[in-house]
Coordinates of C-alpha atoms in Angstrom, one line a residue:
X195 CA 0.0 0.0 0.0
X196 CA 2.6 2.4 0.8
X197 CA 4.5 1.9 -2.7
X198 CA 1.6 1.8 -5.0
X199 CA -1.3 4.4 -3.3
X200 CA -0.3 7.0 -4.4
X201 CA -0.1 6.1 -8.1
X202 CA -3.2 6.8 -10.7
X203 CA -3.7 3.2 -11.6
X204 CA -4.6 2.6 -7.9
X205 CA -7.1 5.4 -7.5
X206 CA -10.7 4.3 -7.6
X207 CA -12.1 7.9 -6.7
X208 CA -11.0 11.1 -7.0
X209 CA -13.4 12.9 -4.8
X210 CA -12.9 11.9 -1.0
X211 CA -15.7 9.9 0.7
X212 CA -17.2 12.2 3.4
X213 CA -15.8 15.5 1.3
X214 CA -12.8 15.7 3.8
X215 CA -9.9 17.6 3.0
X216 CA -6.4 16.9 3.4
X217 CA -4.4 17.9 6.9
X218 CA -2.6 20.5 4.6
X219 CA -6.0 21.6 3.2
X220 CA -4.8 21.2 -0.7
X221 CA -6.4 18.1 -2.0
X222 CA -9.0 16.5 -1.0
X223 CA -8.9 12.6 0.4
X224 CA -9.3 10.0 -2.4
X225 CA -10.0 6.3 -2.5
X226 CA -7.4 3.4 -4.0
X227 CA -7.8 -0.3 -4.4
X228 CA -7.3 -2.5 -1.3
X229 CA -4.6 -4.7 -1.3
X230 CA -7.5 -7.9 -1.2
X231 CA -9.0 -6.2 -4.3
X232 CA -5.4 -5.8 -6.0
X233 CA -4.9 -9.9 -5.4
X234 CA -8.5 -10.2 -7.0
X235 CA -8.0 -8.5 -10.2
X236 CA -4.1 -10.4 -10.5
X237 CA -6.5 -13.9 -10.0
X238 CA -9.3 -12.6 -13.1
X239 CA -6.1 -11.4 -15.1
X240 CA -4.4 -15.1 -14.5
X241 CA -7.5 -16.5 -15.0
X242 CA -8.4 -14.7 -18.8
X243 CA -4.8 -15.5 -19.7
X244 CA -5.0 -18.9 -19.1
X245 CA -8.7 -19.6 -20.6
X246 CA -7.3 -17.7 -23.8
X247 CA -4.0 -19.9 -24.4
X248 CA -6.7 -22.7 -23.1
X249 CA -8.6 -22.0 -26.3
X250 CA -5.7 -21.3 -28.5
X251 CA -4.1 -25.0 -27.6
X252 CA -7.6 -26.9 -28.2
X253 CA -7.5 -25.2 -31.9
X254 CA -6.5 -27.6 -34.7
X255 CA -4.6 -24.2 -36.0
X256 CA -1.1 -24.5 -36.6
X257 CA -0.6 -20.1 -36.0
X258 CA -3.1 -20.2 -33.0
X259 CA -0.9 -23.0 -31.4
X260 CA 2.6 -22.2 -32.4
X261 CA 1.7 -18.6 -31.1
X262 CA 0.3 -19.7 -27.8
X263 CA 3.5 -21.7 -27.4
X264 CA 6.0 -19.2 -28.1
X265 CA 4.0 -16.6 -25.9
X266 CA 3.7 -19.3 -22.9
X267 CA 7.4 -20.0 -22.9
X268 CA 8.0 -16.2 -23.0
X269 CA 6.5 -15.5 -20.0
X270 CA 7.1 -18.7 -18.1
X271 CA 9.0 -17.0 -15.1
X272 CA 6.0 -14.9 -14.4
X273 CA 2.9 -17.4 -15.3
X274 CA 1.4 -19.8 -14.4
X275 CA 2.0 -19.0 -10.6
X276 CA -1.4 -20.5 -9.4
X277 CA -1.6 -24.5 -9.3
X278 CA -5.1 -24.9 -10.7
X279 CA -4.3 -22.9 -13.7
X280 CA -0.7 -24.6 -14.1
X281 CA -2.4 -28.6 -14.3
X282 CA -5.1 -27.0 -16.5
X283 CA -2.6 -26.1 -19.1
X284 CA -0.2 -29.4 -18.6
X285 CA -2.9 -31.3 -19.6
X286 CA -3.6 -29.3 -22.8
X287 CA 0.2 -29.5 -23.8
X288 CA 0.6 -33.1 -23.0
X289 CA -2.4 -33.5 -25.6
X290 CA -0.8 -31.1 -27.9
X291 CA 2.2 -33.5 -27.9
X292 CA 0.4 -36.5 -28.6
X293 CA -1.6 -35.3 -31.3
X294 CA 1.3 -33.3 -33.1
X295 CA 4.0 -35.9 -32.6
X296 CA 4.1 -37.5 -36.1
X297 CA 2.2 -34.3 -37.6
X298 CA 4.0 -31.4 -37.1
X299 CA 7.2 -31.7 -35.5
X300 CA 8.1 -28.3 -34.6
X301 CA 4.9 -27.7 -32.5
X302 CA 6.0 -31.0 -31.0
X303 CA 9.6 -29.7 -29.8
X304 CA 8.4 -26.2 -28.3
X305 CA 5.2 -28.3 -26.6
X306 CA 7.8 -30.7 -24.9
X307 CA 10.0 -27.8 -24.4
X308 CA 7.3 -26.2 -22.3
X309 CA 6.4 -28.8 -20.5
X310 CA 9.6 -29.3 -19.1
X311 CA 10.3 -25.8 -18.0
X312 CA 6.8 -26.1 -16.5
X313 CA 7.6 -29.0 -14.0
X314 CA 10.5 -27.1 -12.7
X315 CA 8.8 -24.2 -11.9
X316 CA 5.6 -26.2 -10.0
X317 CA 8.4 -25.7 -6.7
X318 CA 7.1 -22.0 -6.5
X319 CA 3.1 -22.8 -7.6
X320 CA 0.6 -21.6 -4.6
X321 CA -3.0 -22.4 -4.5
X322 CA -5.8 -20.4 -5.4
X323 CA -6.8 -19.7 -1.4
X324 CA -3.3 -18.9 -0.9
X325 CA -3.2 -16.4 -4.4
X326 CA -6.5 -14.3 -3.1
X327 CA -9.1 -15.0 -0.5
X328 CA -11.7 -16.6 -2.6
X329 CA -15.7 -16.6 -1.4
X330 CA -15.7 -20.1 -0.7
X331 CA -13.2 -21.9 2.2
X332 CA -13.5 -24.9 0.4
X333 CA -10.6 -24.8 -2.6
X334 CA -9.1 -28.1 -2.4
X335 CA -12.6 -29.8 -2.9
X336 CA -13.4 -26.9 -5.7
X337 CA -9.9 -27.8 -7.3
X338 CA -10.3 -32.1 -7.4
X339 CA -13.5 -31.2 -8.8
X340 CA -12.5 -29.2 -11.6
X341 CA -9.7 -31.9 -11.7
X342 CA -12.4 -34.6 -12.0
X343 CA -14.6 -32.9 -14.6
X344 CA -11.7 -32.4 -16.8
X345 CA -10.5 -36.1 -16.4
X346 CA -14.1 -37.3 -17.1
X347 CA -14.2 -34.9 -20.2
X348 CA -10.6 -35.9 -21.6
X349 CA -11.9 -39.7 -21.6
X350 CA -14.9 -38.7 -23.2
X351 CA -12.9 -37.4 -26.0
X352 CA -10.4 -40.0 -26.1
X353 CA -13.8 -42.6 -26.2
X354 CA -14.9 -40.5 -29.0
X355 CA -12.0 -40.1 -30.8
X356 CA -11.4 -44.0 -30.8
X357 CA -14.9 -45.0 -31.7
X358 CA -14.6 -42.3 -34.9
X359 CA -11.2 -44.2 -35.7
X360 CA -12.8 -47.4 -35.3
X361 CA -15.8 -46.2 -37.8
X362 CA -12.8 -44.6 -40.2
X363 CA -11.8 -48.4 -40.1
X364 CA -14.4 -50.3 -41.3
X365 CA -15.4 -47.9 -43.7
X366 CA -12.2 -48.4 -44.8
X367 CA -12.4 -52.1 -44.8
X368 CA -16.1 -52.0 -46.5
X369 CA -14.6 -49.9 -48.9
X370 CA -11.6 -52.3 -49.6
X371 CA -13.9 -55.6 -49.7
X372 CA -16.5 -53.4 -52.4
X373 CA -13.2 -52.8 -54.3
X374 CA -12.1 -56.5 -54.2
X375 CA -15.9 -57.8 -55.3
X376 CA -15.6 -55.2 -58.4
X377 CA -12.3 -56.9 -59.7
X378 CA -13.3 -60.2 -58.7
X379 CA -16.2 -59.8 -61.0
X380 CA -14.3 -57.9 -63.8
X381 CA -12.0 -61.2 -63.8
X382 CA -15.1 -63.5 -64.2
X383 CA -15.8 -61.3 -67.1
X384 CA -13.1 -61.6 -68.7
X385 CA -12.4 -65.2 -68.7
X386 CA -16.6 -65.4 -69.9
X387 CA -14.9 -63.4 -73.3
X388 CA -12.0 -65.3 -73.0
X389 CA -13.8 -68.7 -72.9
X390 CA -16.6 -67.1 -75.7
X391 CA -13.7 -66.2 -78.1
X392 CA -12.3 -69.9 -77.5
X393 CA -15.4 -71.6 -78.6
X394 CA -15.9 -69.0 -81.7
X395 CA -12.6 -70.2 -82.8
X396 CA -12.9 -73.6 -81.8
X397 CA -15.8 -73.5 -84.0
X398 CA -14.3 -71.6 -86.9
X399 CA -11.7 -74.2 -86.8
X400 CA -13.9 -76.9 -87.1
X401 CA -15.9 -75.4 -90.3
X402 CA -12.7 -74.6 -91.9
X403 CA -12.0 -78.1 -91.7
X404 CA -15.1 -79.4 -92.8
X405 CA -15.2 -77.1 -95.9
X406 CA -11.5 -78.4 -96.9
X407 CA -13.3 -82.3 -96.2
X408 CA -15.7 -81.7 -98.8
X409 CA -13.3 -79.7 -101.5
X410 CA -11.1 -82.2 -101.5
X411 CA -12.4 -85.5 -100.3
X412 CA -16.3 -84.8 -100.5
X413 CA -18.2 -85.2 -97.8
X414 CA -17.5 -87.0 -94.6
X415 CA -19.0 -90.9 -94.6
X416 CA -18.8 -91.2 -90.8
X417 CA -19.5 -89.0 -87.6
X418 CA -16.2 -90.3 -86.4
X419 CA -14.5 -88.2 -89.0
X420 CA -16.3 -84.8 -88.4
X421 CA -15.3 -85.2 -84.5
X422 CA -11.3 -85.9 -85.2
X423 CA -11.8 -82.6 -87.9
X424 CA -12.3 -80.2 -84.4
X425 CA -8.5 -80.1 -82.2
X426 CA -10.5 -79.5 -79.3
X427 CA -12.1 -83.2 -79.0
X428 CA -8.8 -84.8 -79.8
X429 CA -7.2 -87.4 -77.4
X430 CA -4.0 -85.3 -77.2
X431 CA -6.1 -82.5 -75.8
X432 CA -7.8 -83.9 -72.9
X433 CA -6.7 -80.9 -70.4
X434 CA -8.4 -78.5 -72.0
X435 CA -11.7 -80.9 -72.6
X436 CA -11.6 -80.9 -68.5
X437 CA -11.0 -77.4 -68.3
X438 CA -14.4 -76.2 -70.5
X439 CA -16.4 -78.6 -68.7
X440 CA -15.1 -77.2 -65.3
X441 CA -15.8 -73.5 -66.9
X442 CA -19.3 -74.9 -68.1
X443 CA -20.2 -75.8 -64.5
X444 CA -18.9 -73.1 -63.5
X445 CA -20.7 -70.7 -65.5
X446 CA -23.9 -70.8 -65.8
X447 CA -24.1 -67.7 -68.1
X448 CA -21.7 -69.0 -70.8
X449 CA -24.8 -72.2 -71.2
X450 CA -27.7 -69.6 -71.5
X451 CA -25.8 -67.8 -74.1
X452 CA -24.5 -71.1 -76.1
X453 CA -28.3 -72.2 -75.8
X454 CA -29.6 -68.8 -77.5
X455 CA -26.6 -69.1 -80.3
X456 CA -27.8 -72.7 -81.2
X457 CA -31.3 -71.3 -81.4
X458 CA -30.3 -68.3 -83.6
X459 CA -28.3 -70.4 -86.0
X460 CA -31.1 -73.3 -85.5
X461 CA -33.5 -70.5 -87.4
X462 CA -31.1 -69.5 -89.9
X463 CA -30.5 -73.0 -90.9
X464 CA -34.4 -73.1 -91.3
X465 CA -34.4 -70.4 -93.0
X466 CA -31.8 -71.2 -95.8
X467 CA -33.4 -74.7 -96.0
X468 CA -37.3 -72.9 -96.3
X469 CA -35.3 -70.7 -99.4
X470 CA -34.0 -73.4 -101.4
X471 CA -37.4 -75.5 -101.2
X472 CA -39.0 -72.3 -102.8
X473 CA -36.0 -71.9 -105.6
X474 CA -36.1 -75.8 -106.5
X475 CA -40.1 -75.1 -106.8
X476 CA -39.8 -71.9 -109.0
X477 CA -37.3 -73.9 -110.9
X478 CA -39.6 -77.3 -111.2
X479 CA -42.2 -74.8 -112.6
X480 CA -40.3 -73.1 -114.8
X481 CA -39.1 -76.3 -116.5
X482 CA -42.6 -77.6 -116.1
X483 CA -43.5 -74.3 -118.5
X484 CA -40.6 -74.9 -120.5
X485 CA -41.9 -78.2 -122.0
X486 CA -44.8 -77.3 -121.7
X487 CA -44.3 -74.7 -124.6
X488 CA -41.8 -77.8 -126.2
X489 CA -45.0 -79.8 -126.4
X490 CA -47.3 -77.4 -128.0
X491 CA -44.6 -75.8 -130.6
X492 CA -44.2 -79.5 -131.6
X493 CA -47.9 -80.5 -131.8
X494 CA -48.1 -77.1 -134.1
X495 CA -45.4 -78.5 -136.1
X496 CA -46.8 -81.8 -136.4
X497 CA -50.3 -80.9 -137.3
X498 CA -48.5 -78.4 -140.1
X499 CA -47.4 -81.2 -142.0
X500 CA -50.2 -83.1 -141.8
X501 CA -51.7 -80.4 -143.1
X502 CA -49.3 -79.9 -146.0
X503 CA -49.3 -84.1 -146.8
X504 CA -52.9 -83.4 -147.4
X505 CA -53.5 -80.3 -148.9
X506 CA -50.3 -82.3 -151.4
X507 CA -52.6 -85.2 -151.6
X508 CA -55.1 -83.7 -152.9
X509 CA -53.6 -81.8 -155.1
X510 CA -52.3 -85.4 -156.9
X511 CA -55.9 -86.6 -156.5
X512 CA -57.0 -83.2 -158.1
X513 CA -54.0 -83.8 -161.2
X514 CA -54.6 -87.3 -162.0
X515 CA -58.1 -86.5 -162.3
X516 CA -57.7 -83.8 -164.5
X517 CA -55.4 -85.9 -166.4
X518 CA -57.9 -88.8 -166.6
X519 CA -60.6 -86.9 -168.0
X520 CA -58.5 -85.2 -171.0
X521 CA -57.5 -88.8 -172.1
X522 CA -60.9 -89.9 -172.0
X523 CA -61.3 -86.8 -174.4
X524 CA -58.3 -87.5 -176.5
X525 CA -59.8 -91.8 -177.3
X526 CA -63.5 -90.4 -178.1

């Protein structure tokens, strides 16, 4: 009181109280903070400083916490000074250090830093009843309190933050085993293709051969023969004759398909067969026509010279009459 009364900062009131005047009769008397209220407003201005850097720490910003770092390490020999407000703050660094130490290693080395320099200054931390007279006589019980309230909400958050991992995780697996059904399935479409384009050549294979059969030797005289024409029902290539039937029982799909081919080229053989029936017919009736007209251009030619043998007969009946009568003439 006697060094800092007399100073502006202290001065609460410039008018005195009762409107006394001073023994010298100058000034009058003014009022200046107690020494009690002094210790108050040091605990609110500890107390502001502490819930700031508090907030700054529980940021996921790198400038909020690298700043609230280098400010607490530049005022360490003056703050924290109270014990309540020094655990308070451990507890943020030590999570600080846990979540930044594979992160961002820098705010990792001035976090340890400060905790270090903070457990050697805890020798000169006094409590808060010790710091100020508080309202209630009570501060140990009000201190394990806050103590307990801020252990039960750090394992809240570390439940939390292991159930969200845990969630991140099987997402993650879900993800993995969607991923590994999609290429699963693109393999069992391309070994369908694969196994298609095998039998489309198989198949081409086997009608070349039977084309070259006929061109050359004429058509085959046994079944025997058209089955030794294909490679793939050969003796020598029993492996693969195992391998389509396994693919066959396999897939059910490639049978379906087959099925519908068989049908398709079923109805184009039908087809081709129904259009040569009708061009043999057109032809049977076009030759039918064609004799037809034979057969009446030769009756017309036939009944032509029948006509002419008589029309010549006659004509020789008609002369050796004539000729008869004139000697009949000629003798009278």
């Amino acid at each position: 009181e006697a060094e800092c009364s007399g100073y502006p900062g202290f001065i609460t009131k410039f008018k005195a109280t009762g409107g006394e005047e001073n023994t010298s009769g100058d000034k009058p008397l003014t009022d200046t903070v107690d020494f009690e209220n002094y210790r108050h407003v040091c605990h609110k201005w500890h107390y502001k400083i502490a819930k700031a850097l508090v907030v700054c720490l529980e940021s996921k910003d790198y400038v909020q916490i690298r700043n609230a770092l280098i400010i607490l390490n530049e005022i360490i020999d003056q703050f924290p000074l109270i014990s309540n407000l020094a655990n308070v703050l451990e507890k943020r660094i030590e999570k600080v250090c846990e979540d930044e130490k594979e992160k961002r290693k820098d705010l990792y080395i001035k976090a340890s830093s400060y905790r270090g320099k903070l457990g050697r200054c805890k020798g000169r931390m006094i409590k808060e009843h010790d710091f100020h007279i508080t309202k209630k006589p009570k501060g140990e019980k009000d201190e394990e309190d806050a103590g307990q309230k801020e252990e039960t909400t750090t394992k809240d958050k570390k439940e939390r933050s292991s159930e969200s991992k845990e969630r991140k995780s099987e997402s993650r697996e879900r993800k993995s085993e969607s991923r590994e059904r999609v290429s699963k399935s693109k393999e069992r479409g391309e070994r369908a293709t694969k196994s298609r384009e095998r039998g489309s050549e198989s198949r081409e294979r086997g009608s070349e051969s039977r084309e070259r059969e006929r061109t050359d030797m004429g058509p085959p005289a046994t079944k025997d023969s058209r089955k030794s024409a294909d490679p793939g029902d050969s003796d020598r290539d029993f492996k693969r004759k195992r391998d389509s039937n396994r693919e066959k029982e396999k897939s059910p799909v490639l049978d379906r398909l087959e099925k519908k081919e068989k049908a398709k080229k079923e109805k184009e053989k039908e087809k081709q067969r129904k259009e040569k029936e009708e061009k043999e017919k057109e032809k049977e009736k076009e030759k039918d026509k064609e004799s037809s007209k034979k057969d009446r251009k030769r009756d017309r030619d036939s009944s032509s010279e029948t006509e002419k043998k008589k029309r010549k007969e006659d004509e020789a009946s008609k002369h050796n009459g004539d000729s008869s009568t004139k000697r009949k003439t000629s003798r009278r």
